Amino acid sequence: MSVVLERVSTPTPGAVSPGRLRGFHSGAREIDSTEMHVEGRLPSWLRGGLLLNGPALWDLPRGGYRHWFDGLAMLHRVQFNDAQVRYCSRFIRSEDYKQSVAAGAPAFSAFDTRDPESFVERLKHLNKPRVTDNPAVVMSRIGARWFATTESPYLVGFDPNTLETLPRMEFDDELDIQIMAAHGITDRHGSYWNVGIALGQKCVYKLFCVHPGNHRRDLVGSIRVAKAGYTHAFAMTPQHALIWETAMRAQPLGFMFSGRSYIHNFKWDAAHGSKLHSVSLADGRVKTWDMPAMMCFHAVQAYERGDEIVAELCIYDDATVFDDLLLERLRSDNVLRSMPRLVRYRLQSGRSDALLETFGEGFELPQVRPVRFGQSGAAVAWGAGMDTGRSSTFLDRTIRLDLASGERRIWQRPAAVQLEPLFVARPGSSAEDDGVLLVPTLADDDASSVIGVIDAATMECLATLHAPQVIPFGFHAAWAG
Ligand SMILES: [Fe+2]
C-alpha cells in the first residue's frame, strides 16, 4: 500500500525553552532518509534499525496539550548500514492526529488534556466513547507486524522501514475492554500478550494473547476487583503474568460522563493499599498478594525462584509524578519532586502479603537482556537515572546496575537529558552485557539530538550519532534487526 504523506508545518507558539529543554517542544519535522554524522567508532557488527517513538507535537494553532505524554506521536528510525548511519522521521497518521491537525486543536481527550466534546455530544455516543488512538508510547510486534500503542485498546500499524502508518489492527473477537496497558509483551513465538481493563461497577483485568496471523485476542485469565489501578505495563515469567494494582484507582463513572482527561479519571487511594496479582499462563488461575500503596510504570523484570515469584519494579510512593511531568513544569526546568525507587517484591505461596526489599532509587525506563527474559532473572539492568541526592532536574544519566551487588556504572554527558537506553546484543554473544546501549540524549550545547553508542559492560562511549534535528523527548525504543 502506498500513501502520499503530506508535509506538516508545525507551529510553535510562545517562547521555546533553551538548551536541553528544546526536547519538550514541538518543531520536529518529517525528514526523508538522510545520513547522520558519526563521531567515534561503531562496532562492525551493529546492523539494523533503532526505532524511537514519542510525542512530538503539543502545540496546535487553536489549542495545545498540557502533558508530556499528550503530544501527537512521531516515529524515528536510525538505520545502521555497512558504510553509514541514516535517519528518517514520520508522524503517525492516527485518527487523533488527522482530526487534531485538521481542527488545529486537540480533537480527543488525552492523558492530561480534557475531552473537547461537550457533555451533550458525549451523551450521543455513550455506548461507544471516543477514545484516542495517538500511539506515542510503545512499539511492539505480533509476528512480523509492527504497531504502536498508548493506553487505549488501539494497535496502530506501521512499516518499520518507511515509518508509513498502516491500518489499525481490527480484532474479530468479543473482548470488552476500555483501556489497555501500553506495554504488551511479544514472546519468542511472536505472540503478543497484554492486559486490558473493562470498567464498570466492578472492574475486570483481562490478560489476553494474540498469536501471529490471528485476529483474536484470546482471553487467558481475568481478575475482578472493586476499582482497577492505573496500568501502564505488566510483567511475565515463563509460567505467570504479573499485574500490579497501583493505588491510582479508576473512577469508572468519570470515564463515561465527566469529560475529564484520562489521568483525572483515576484517584489516589492509599487506604486500600496496592496488590500484585499472578495469573497462571497454563490455566488462568489467579493469586493475589497485598502490599503498601504504590504507583508504578515499569518492571525491571519478573522471574521465579523455587515456589517464589519475584517482581522487580520501579515504584513511586504517591501520584506526584503525573503532575511533575506537566509540560509547563518541564519546559520551565522545575525539579522533579518524585523519585523512583527500585523494589523487589517476593511473592510466596503461603503468604497473603508480598515481602519487600528496596534495592536502589533514581532509576527508571529499565532494560534487561531480552534473551534471558523471565528465565532465572537477569543479573544486570540498564536504565535512565537521576542523582539520588536530588540535584538532577530530570533524567540525566545512563546507569548499568548490578542487581545483586547494587554496583552502578554511569555514562553521563554534561548538562544533558538522557532517555531510555536500548540494549542491542552482539550477535552470537552469551554474556548478559555483551552488546551496546543506544541512548537518545540532548545537551544544552548540542545543535541537535545526539545518540550515544555505549559499551553495555564498561559503559564507555564508543561513538555518538548526530541527528539532523532535535528529536522530541520520547519514551521507548525498539530494535528492528
Ligand atoms: Fe512505558
Short mmCIF file of C-alpha atoms and ligand atoms in Angstrom, two decimals:
data_model
loop_
_atom_site.label_atom_id
_atom_site.label_comp_id
_atom_site.label_asym_id
_atom_site.label_seq_id
_atom_site.Cartn_x
_atom_site.Cartn_y
_atom_site.Cartn_z
CA MET A 1 0.00 0.00 0.00
CA SER A 2 1.31 3.43 -0.83
CA VAL A 3 0.26 6.58 0.96
CA VAL A 4 1.24 10.08 -0.01
CA LEU A 5 2.40 11.82 3.13
CA GLU A 6 1.51 15.46 3.29
CA ARG A 7 4.11 17.63 4.97
CA VAL A 8 3.14 19.09 8.30
CA SER A 9 4.17 22.58 9.22
CA THR A 10 4.37 22.75 12.95
CA PRO A 11 3.52 25.96 14.74
CA THR A 12 5.41 26.57 17.93
CA PRO A 13 3.69 29.44 19.69
CA GLY A 14 5.38 31.07 22.62
CA ALA A 15 8.98 31.04 23.66
CA VAL A 16 10.97 27.87 23.20
CA SER A 17 12.94 26.80 26.25
CA PRO A 18 16.69 26.91 25.75
CA GLY A 19 19.29 24.16 25.77
CA ARG A 20 18.29 20.61 26.51
CA LEU A 21 14.70 21.65 27.25
CA ARG A 22 14.16 22.03 23.48
CA GLY A 23 13.27 18.34 23.66
CA PHE A 24 9.95 19.24 25.29
CA HIS A 25 8.87 21.46 22.39
CA SER A 26 7.05 20.99 19.11
CA GLY A 27 9.01 21.66 15.94
CA ALA A 28 10.24 18.23 14.83
CA ARG A 29 9.93 17.75 11.07
CA GLU A 30 9.33 14.75 8.88
CA ILE A 31 12.75 14.09 7.36
CA ASP A 32 13.40 11.71 4.49
CA SER A 33 16.31 9.32 4.89
CA THR A 34 19.42 11.38 5.46
CA GLU A 35 22.96 10.50 6.52
CA MET A 36 23.89 11.04 10.18
CA HIS A 37 27.26 12.38 11.22
CA VAL A 38 29.14 9.79 13.30
CA GLU A 39 31.95 10.56 15.74
CA GLY A 40 33.96 7.67 17.15
CA ARG A 41 33.94 4.06 16.07
CA LEU A 42 30.83 1.91 15.70
CA PRO A 43 31.03 -1.85 16.34
CA SER A 44 31.39 -3.60 12.97
CA TRP A 45 28.53 -5.98 13.89
CA LEU A 46 25.94 -3.26 14.51
CA ARG A 47 23.45 -3.59 11.63
CA GLY A 48 19.74 -2.87 11.78
CA GLY A 49 17.30 -0.18 12.77
CA LEU A 50 16.78 1.71 16.01
CA LEU A 51 13.13 2.75 16.23
CA LEU A 52 12.11 5.59 18.52
CA ASN A 53 8.56 6.60 19.40
CA GLY A 54 7.31 9.59 21.32
CA PRO A 55 5.18 12.69 21.44
CA ALA A 56 6.40 15.39 19.05
CA LEU A 57 3.58 17.89 18.51
CA TRP A 58 2.00 19.51 21.55
CA ASP A 59 1.15 22.96 20.16
CA LEU A 60 -1.55 23.48 17.56
CA PRO A 61 -2.81 26.83 16.24
CA ARG A 62 -6.01 26.83 18.28
CA GLY A 63 -5.03 24.88 21.34
CA GLY A 64 -2.38 22.71 22.86
CA TYR A 65 -1.77 19.76 25.13
CA ARG A 66 -0.90 20.04 28.81
CA HIS A 67 1.20 17.00 29.47
CA TRP A 68 4.43 15.46 28.15
CA PHE A 69 2.51 12.22 27.47
CA ASP A 70 -0.13 14.02 25.36
CA GLY A 71 1.77 15.07 22.23
CA LEU A 72 0.96 13.59 18.83
CA ALA A 73 3.22 10.67 18.04
CA MET A 74 6.25 10.68 15.77
CA LEU A 75 8.39 7.69 14.79
CA HIS A 76 12.11 7.94 14.09
CA ARG A 77 14.39 5.34 12.52
CA VAL A 78 18.17 5.27 12.82
CA GLN A 79 19.45 2.77 10.27
CA PHE A 80 22.90 1.21 10.74
CA ASN A 81 24.21 0.05 7.36
CA ASP A 82 27.68 -1.13 6.31
CA ALA A 83 29.05 2.25 5.42
CA GLN A 84 26.81 4.81 7.08
CA VAL A 85 24.03 5.61 9.53
CA ARG A 86 20.82 7.18 8.22
CA TYR A 87 17.89 8.92 9.93
CA CYS A 88 14.25 9.45 8.98
CA SER A 89 11.10 10.53 10.82
CA ARG A 90 7.33 10.46 10.28
CA PHE A 91 4.28 11.44 12.26
CA ILE A 92 1.84 8.59 12.81
CA ARG A 93 -1.41 9.27 10.95
CA SER A 94 -3.66 8.09 13.76
CA GLU A 95 -7.30 9.13 13.71
CA ASP A 96 -6.49 11.52 16.57
CA TYR A 97 -3.59 13.05 14.58
CA LYS A 98 -5.69 13.55 11.45
CA GLN A 99 -8.63 15.12 13.29
CA SER A 100 -6.49 17.25 15.61
CA VAL A 101 -4.29 18.63 12.82
CA ALA A 102 -7.38 19.33 10.68
CA ALA A 103 -9.08 21.10 13.58
CA GLY A 104 -5.93 22.92 14.68
CA ALA A 105 -6.64 21.82 18.25
CA PRO A 106 -6.81 18.58 20.26
CA ALA A 107 -9.75 16.56 18.92
CA PHE A 108 -9.73 13.86 21.61
CA SER A 109 -9.29 13.69 25.34
CA ALA A 110 -5.65 12.94 26.14
CA PHE A 111 -3.66 11.87 29.17
CA ASP A 112 -3.98 15.24 30.92
CA THR A 113 -5.97 17.23 28.35
CA ARG A 114 -9.77 17.41 28.67
CA ASP A 115 -12.20 15.99 26.14
CA PRO A 116 -13.06 18.86 23.76
CA GLU A 117 -16.56 17.44 23.24
CA SER A 118 -19.46 18.86 25.19
CA PHE A 119 -21.42 16.76 27.70
CA VAL A 120 -24.37 16.61 25.29
CA GLU A 121 -22.18 15.41 22.42
CA ARG A 122 -20.68 12.73 24.64
CA LEU A 123 -24.15 11.50 25.64
CA LYS A 124 -24.98 10.85 21.97
CA HIS A 125 -22.38 8.08 21.72
CA LEU A 126 -22.27 6.91 25.32
CA ASN A 127 -22.24 3.26 24.25
CA LYS A 128 -19.16 3.87 22.07
CA PRO A 129 -16.99 6.56 23.71
CA ARG A 130 -14.44 8.37 21.55
CA VAL A 131 -11.00 7.29 22.75
CA THR A 132 -7.67 8.50 21.45
CA ASP A 133 -5.55 6.22 19.28
CA ASN A 134 -2.49 8.51 19.43
CA PRO A 135 0.14 5.78 19.95
CA ALA A 136 3.04 7.82 21.31
CA VAL A 137 4.39 5.35 23.85
CA VAL A 138 5.40 1.82 22.80
CA MET A 139 6.18 -0.16 19.63
CA SER A 140 5.51 -3.91 19.57
CA ARG A 141 5.14 -6.83 17.19
CA ILE A 142 2.69 -9.64 16.53
CA GLY A 143 4.85 -11.94 14.42
CA ALA A 144 6.40 -9.62 11.84
CA ARG A 145 3.64 -6.98 12.05
CA TRP A 146 4.67 -3.83 13.90
CA PHE A 147 2.30 -1.47 15.65
CA ALA A 148 2.40 1.39 18.12
CA THR A 149 0.28 1.84 21.22
CA THR A 150 -0.74 4.13 24.04
CA GLU A 151 -3.01 3.19 26.96
CA SER A 152 -6.13 2.75 24.82
CA PRO A 153 -7.06 -0.57 23.16
CA TYR A 154 -5.89 0.50 19.66
CA LEU A 155 -2.91 -1.07 17.90
CA VAL A 156 -1.85 1.30 15.11
CA GLY A 157 0.15 -0.45 12.39
CA PHE A 158 3.30 0.97 10.81
CA ASP A 159 6.01 -0.10 8.39
CA PRO A 160 9.28 -0.29 10.35
CA ASN A 161 11.31 0.58 7.22
CA THR A 162 9.41 3.52 5.77
CA LEU A 163 7.60 4.50 9.02
CA GLU A 164 4.42 4.76 6.93
CA THR A 165 1.25 4.43 9.01
CA LEU A 166 -0.74 1.26 8.32
CA PRO A 167 -4.32 0.47 9.34
CA ARG A 168 -5.21 -0.19 12.95
CA MET A 169 -5.38 -3.85 13.92
CA GLU A 170 -9.01 -4.99 13.72
CA PHE A 171 -9.90 -7.83 16.07
CA ASP A 172 -12.52 -10.45 15.37
CA ASP A 173 -13.50 -11.16 18.97
CA GLU A 174 -15.78 -10.05 21.75
CA LEU A 175 -13.15 -8.91 24.26
CA ASP A 176 -14.72 -5.96 26.03
CA ILE A 177 -12.00 -3.60 27.32
CA GLN A 178 -11.89 0.18 27.51
CA ILE A 179 -8.24 0.69 28.48
CA MET A 180 -5.08 -1.34 27.94
CA ALA A 181 -1.50 -1.33 29.17
CA ALA A 182 0.75 0.49 26.69
CA HIS A 183 3.43 -2.18 27.14
CA GLY A 184 2.45 -5.54 25.74
CA ILE A 185 4.99 -8.34 25.64
CA THR A 186 5.93 -10.28 22.49
CA ASP A 187 7.18 -13.78 23.31
CA ARG A 188 9.72 -15.84 21.39
CA HIS A 189 6.98 -17.26 19.16
CA GLY A 190 5.87 -13.77 18.10
CA SER A 191 2.66 -13.94 20.16
CA TYR A 192 1.59 -10.70 21.79
CA TRP A 193 0.39 -10.62 25.40
CA ASN A 194 -1.26 -7.70 27.11
CA VAL A 195 -3.68 -6.67 29.86
CA GLY A 196 -6.91 -4.80 29.15
CA ILE A 197 -9.38 -3.45 31.67
CA ALA A 198 -13.17 -3.47 31.49
CA LEU A 199 -14.55 -0.56 33.51
CA GLY A 200 -17.81 -0.99 35.36
CA GLN A 201 -19.40 -1.31 38.79
CA LYS A 202 -16.64 -3.82 39.28
CA CYS A 203 -13.54 -3.61 37.10
CA VAL A 204 -12.05 -6.64 35.37
CA TYR A 205 -8.42 -7.08 34.33
CA LYS A 206 -8.23 -9.31 31.26
CA LEU A 207 -4.97 -10.99 30.28
CA PHE A 208 -5.10 -11.80 26.56
CA CYS A 209 -2.84 -13.21 23.87
CA VAL A 210 -2.80 -12.69 20.09
CA HIS A 211 -0.96 -15.30 18.04
CA PRO A 212 0.74 -14.36 14.74
CA GLY A 213 -1.66 -14.46 11.81
CA ASN A 214 -4.66 -14.39 14.15
CA HIS A 215 -7.20 -11.63 14.66
CA ARG A 216 -8.43 -12.87 18.01
CA ARG A 217 -7.43 -11.71 21.46
CA ASP A 218 -7.66 -14.98 23.35
CA LEU A 219 -8.62 -14.45 26.99
CA VAL A 220 -6.12 -16.26 29.23
CA GLY A 221 -7.31 -15.11 32.65
CA SER A 222 -9.29 -12.37 34.35
CA ILE A 223 -9.33 -10.67 37.75
CA ARG A 224 -12.38 -8.91 39.15
CA VAL A 225 -11.59 -6.01 41.50
CA ALA A 226 -13.52 -3.12 43.02
CA LYS A 227 -11.55 -0.45 41.15
CA ALA A 228 -8.67 -1.21 38.80
CA GLY A 229 -5.39 0.62 39.21
CA TYR A 230 -3.67 2.77 36.60
CA THR A 231 -1.89 0.18 34.45
CA HIS A 232 0.96 1.17 32.12
CA ALA A 233 2.67 -2.23 31.86
CA PHE A 234 2.80 -5.71 33.33
CA ALA A 235 5.44 -8.42 33.62
CA MET A 236 5.81 -12.09 32.69
CA THR A 237 7.74 -15.11 33.80
CA PRO A 238 7.60 -18.30 31.70
CA GLN A 239 4.67 -19.50 33.87
CA HIS A 240 2.85 -16.39 35.06
CA ALA A 241 1.73 -12.89 34.14
CA LEU A 242 2.12 -10.36 36.96
CA ILE A 243 -0.27 -7.45 37.20
CA TRP A 244 0.37 -4.77 39.78
CA GLU A 245 -2.67 -2.89 41.03
CA THR A 246 -1.45 0.64 41.70
CA ALA A 247 -3.21 2.84 44.26
CA MET A 248 -4.13 5.22 41.44
CA ARG A 249 -7.62 3.76 41.06
CA ALA A 250 -10.07 4.13 38.18
CA GLN A 251 -13.32 6.05 38.64
CA PRO A 252 -15.50 4.28 36.03
CA LEU A 253 -18.32 6.82 36.02
CA GLY A 254 -15.78 9.56 35.42
CA PHE A 255 -14.57 7.81 32.27
CA MET A 256 -18.14 7.67 30.98
CA PHE A 257 -19.54 11.06 31.87
CA SER A 258 -17.03 13.59 33.15
CA GLY A 259 -15.03 14.61 30.05
CA ARG A 260 -12.03 14.80 32.33
CA SER A 261 -8.63 13.90 30.94
CA TYR A 262 -7.54 10.25 31.18
CA ILE A 263 -5.46 10.52 34.33
CA HIS A 264 -8.07 12.63 36.15
CA ASN A 265 -10.41 9.66 35.94
CA PHE A 266 -8.11 7.93 38.42
CA LYS A 267 -7.84 8.88 42.08
CA TRP A 268 -5.04 8.23 44.55
CA ASP A 269 -6.38 5.78 47.15
CA ALA A 270 -3.65 4.88 49.62
CA ALA A 271 -6.12 3.50 52.17
CA HIS A 272 -6.71 0.29 50.20
CA GLY A 273 -3.03 -0.29 49.53
CA SER A 274 -1.82 -1.97 46.35
CA LYS A 275 -1.84 -5.58 45.18
CA LEU A 276 0.15 -7.89 42.98
CA HIS A 277 -1.84 -10.49 41.05
CA SER A 278 -0.30 -13.51 39.34
CA VAL A 279 -2.18 -15.19 36.51
CA SER A 280 -1.17 -18.71 35.51
CA LEU A 281 -0.46 -18.89 31.77
CA ALA A 282 -1.44 -22.58 31.86
CA ASP A 283 -4.93 -22.34 33.35
CA GLY A 284 -5.65 -18.69 34.19
CA ARG A 285 -5.62 -19.32 37.96
CA VAL A 286 -5.15 -16.09 39.96
CA LYS A 287 -3.29 -15.47 43.22
CA THR A 288 -3.13 -12.10 44.94
CA TRP A 289 -0.69 -10.53 47.42
CA ASP A 290 -1.21 -7.29 49.39
CA MET A 291 1.42 -4.60 49.55
CA PRO A 292 1.75 -0.93 50.54
CA ALA A 293 0.21 1.69 48.26
CA MET A 294 2.39 2.46 45.29
CA MET A 295 2.45 3.85 41.74
CA CYS A 296 4.46 2.11 39.04
CA PHE A 297 5.01 2.46 35.32
CA HIS A 298 7.66 -0.20 34.62
CA ALA A 299 9.03 -3.52 35.79
CA VAL A 300 12.74 -4.24 35.58
CA GLN A 301 11.85 -7.93 35.30
CA ALA A 302 10.00 -10.84 36.89
CA TYR A 303 11.22 -14.39 37.43
CA GLU A 304 10.58 -17.50 39.52
CA ARG A 305 12.84 -18.96 42.16
CA GLY A 306 11.57 -22.26 43.53
CA ASP A 307 7.97 -21.66 44.56
CA GLU A 308 8.57 -17.93 44.90
CA ILE A 309 7.76 -15.34 42.21
CA VAL A 310 9.96 -12.25 42.22
CA ALA A 311 8.92 -8.95 40.65
CA GLU A 312 11.40 -6.07 40.48
CA LEU A 313 9.60 -2.77 39.91
CA CYS A 314 10.41 0.95 39.65
CA ILE A 315 7.84 2.44 42.02
CA TYR A 316 6.70 5.80 43.38
CA ASP A 317 5.28 6.37 46.85
CA ASP A 318 2.48 8.65 45.62
CA ALA A 319 1.00 10.14 42.45
CA THR A 320 3.12 13.30 42.30
CA VAL A 321 4.96 12.02 39.24
CA PHE A 322 1.97 12.76 36.99
CA ASP A 323 1.99 16.46 37.84
CA ASP A 324 5.79 16.53 37.69
CA LEU A 325 5.53 15.70 34.00
CA LEU A 326 3.15 18.50 33.04
CA LEU A 327 4.66 20.39 30.10
CA GLU A 328 4.62 23.75 31.85
CA ARG A 329 6.76 22.36 34.67
CA LEU A 330 9.13 20.51 32.34
CA ARG A 331 9.60 23.44 29.98
CA SER A 332 10.43 25.63 32.98
CA ASP A 333 13.09 23.18 34.21
CA ASN A 334 11.31 22.53 37.52
CA VAL A 335 12.99 19.85 39.60
CA LEU A 336 11.16 16.52 39.66
CA ARG A 337 9.69 16.08 43.13
CA SER A 338 9.10 12.36 42.64
CA MET A 339 11.95 9.85 42.91
CA PRO A 340 11.52 6.29 41.59
CA ARG A 341 12.55 3.53 43.99
CA LEU A 342 13.59 0.02 43.00
CA VAL A 343 11.63 -2.52 44.97
CA ARG A 344 11.89 -6.31 44.79
CA TYR A 345 8.56 -7.97 45.69
CA ARG A 346 8.83 -11.59 46.74
CA LEU A 347 5.57 -13.47 46.36
CA GLN A 348 5.43 -16.67 48.38
CA SER A 349 2.65 -19.20 48.07
CA GLY A 350 1.95 -19.47 51.80
CA ARG A 351 1.54 -15.74 52.40
CA SER A 352 -1.06 -13.11 51.54
CA ASP A 353 1.37 -10.19 51.67
CA ALA A 354 4.40 -9.53 49.49
CA LEU A 355 7.87 -9.39 51.05
CA LEU A 356 9.66 -6.17 50.09
CA GLU A 357 13.30 -5.30 49.52
CA THR A 358 14.32 -1.83 48.35
CA PHE A 359 17.47 -2.01 46.26
CA GLY A 360 18.04 1.46 44.92
CA GLU A 361 16.46 4.65 43.65
CA GLY A 362 16.78 7.20 40.88
CA PHE A 363 16.38 4.52 38.17
CA GLU A 364 13.64 4.42 35.50
CA LEU A 365 12.96 3.17 31.96
CA PRO A 366 14.66 -0.14 32.82
CA GLN A 367 16.10 -2.71 30.41
CA VAL A 368 17.40 -6.25 30.83
CA ARG A 369 18.78 -8.50 28.10
CA PRO A 370 15.67 -9.88 26.37
CA VAL A 371 17.00 -13.38 25.63
CA ARG A 372 17.23 -14.04 29.33
CA PHE A 373 13.76 -12.69 29.89
CA GLY A 374 11.99 -14.47 32.69
CA GLN A 375 14.30 -17.47 32.81
CA SER A 376 16.11 -17.12 36.10
CA GLY A 377 16.41 -13.41 36.49
CA ALA A 378 18.88 -11.12 34.80
CA ALA A 379 21.88 -10.03 36.85
CA VAL A 380 22.28 -6.67 35.13
CA ALA A 381 19.82 -3.91 34.27
CA TRP A 382 20.28 -0.62 32.46
CA GLY A 383 18.15 2.46 32.84
CA ALA A 384 17.89 6.22 32.73
CA GLY A 385 18.68 7.78 36.07
CA MET A 386 18.86 10.76 38.34
CA ASP A 387 21.11 11.83 41.15
CA THR A 388 19.78 10.27 44.34
CA GLY A 389 20.99 13.41 46.16
CA ARG A 390 18.23 15.20 44.24
CA SER A 391 20.49 17.52 42.26
CA SER A 392 19.01 16.33 38.94
CA THR A 393 16.12 18.21 37.39
CA PHE A 394 15.32 15.31 35.05
CA LEU A 395 16.74 12.03 33.76
CA ASP A 396 20.37 12.95 33.15
CA ARG A 397 22.49 9.80 33.18
CA THR A 398 22.62 6.23 31.88
CA ILE A 399 23.12 3.57 34.54
CA ARG A 400 24.33 -0.02 34.44
CA LEU A 401 23.05 -1.61 37.65
CA ASP A 402 24.32 -4.88 39.08
CA LEU A 403 21.09 -6.28 40.51
CA ALA A 404 22.88 -8.42 43.11
CA SER A 405 25.57 -6.09 44.46
CA GLY A 406 23.92 -2.76 43.63
CA GLU A 407 27.12 -1.56 41.90
CA ARG A 408 26.43 1.26 39.45
CA ARG A 409 28.43 2.25 36.38
CA ILE A 410 27.37 5.53 34.83
CA TRP A 411 27.70 7.22 31.45
CA GLN A 412 26.82 10.89 31.61
CA ARG A 413 27.08 13.82 29.23
CA PRO A 414 27.36 17.27 30.81
CA ALA A 415 24.09 19.24 31.08
CA ALA A 416 22.09 16.68 29.11
CA VAL A 417 18.82 14.79 29.21
CA GLN A 418 19.45 11.07 28.71
CA LEU A 419 16.49 8.85 27.87
CA GLU A 420 15.81 5.11 27.80
CA PRO A 421 18.89 3.07 26.84
CA LEU A 422 18.07 0.30 24.36
CA PHE A 423 20.27 -2.78 24.72
CA VAL A 424 21.37 -4.44 21.45
CA ALA A 425 23.20 -7.75 21.90
CA ARG A 426 26.28 -8.58 19.85
CA PRO A 427 25.21 -11.45 17.56
CA GLY A 428 26.39 -14.79 18.92
CA SER A 429 27.24 -13.41 22.35
CA SER A 430 26.27 -15.19 25.54
CA ALA A 431 27.43 -12.83 28.31
CA GLU A 432 24.50 -10.84 29.56
CA ASP A 433 26.11 -7.46 28.93
CA ASP A 434 27.89 -8.22 25.65
CA GLY A 435 26.43 -5.57 23.39
CA VAL A 436 25.79 -1.87 23.18
CA LEU A 437 23.28 0.60 24.53
CA LEU A 438 21.74 3.15 22.18
CA VAL A 439 20.83 6.24 24.19
CA PRO A 440 18.98 9.32 22.88
CA THR A 441 20.34 12.50 24.52
CA LEU A 442 20.20 16.27 24.18
CA ALA A 443 22.62 18.60 25.95
CA ASP A 444 22.43 22.36 26.41
CA ASP A 445 25.10 22.99 23.77
CA ASP A 446 24.03 20.40 21.20
CA ALA A 447 22.94 21.65 17.80
CA SER A 448 20.59 18.65 17.58
CA SER A 449 19.95 15.32 19.31
CA VAL A 450 22.89 13.02 19.96
CA ILE A 451 22.54 9.25 20.23
CA GLY A 452 25.22 7.64 22.34
CA VAL A 453 26.53 4.18 21.42
CA ILE A 454 27.73 2.81 24.72
CA ASP A 455 29.56 -0.42 25.62
CA ALA A 456 26.94 -2.09 27.84
CA ALA A 457 29.58 -3.74 30.04
CA THR A 458 32.06 -0.94 30.64
CA MET A 459 29.69 2.00 29.97
CA GLU A 460 32.39 3.55 27.78
CA CYS A 461 31.08 5.75 24.95
CA LEU A 462 32.13 4.17 21.64
CA ALA A 463 30.53 6.65 19.28
CA THR A 464 27.97 9.42 19.03
CA LEU A 465 25.43 9.85 16.23
CA HIS A 466 24.27 13.35 15.40
CA ALA A 467 20.65 13.67 14.24
CA PRO A 468 19.58 16.30 11.71
CA GLN A 469 17.11 17.78 14.20
CA VAL A 470 16.14 17.87 17.85
CA ILE A 471 14.23 14.63 18.42
CA PRO A 472 11.50 15.49 20.94
CA PHE A 473 11.87 13.52 24.15
CA GLY A 474 10.04 10.22 23.85
CA PHE A 475 9.70 7.14 26.00
CA HIS A 476 10.54 3.83 24.40
CA ALA A 477 12.69 2.36 21.66
CA ALA A 478 12.76 -0.92 19.75
CA TRP A 479 15.27 -2.75 17.60
CA ALA A 480 14.28 -3.83 14.10
CA GLY A 481 17.18 -6.06 13.15
FE FE B 1 6.50 2.99 29.44
#
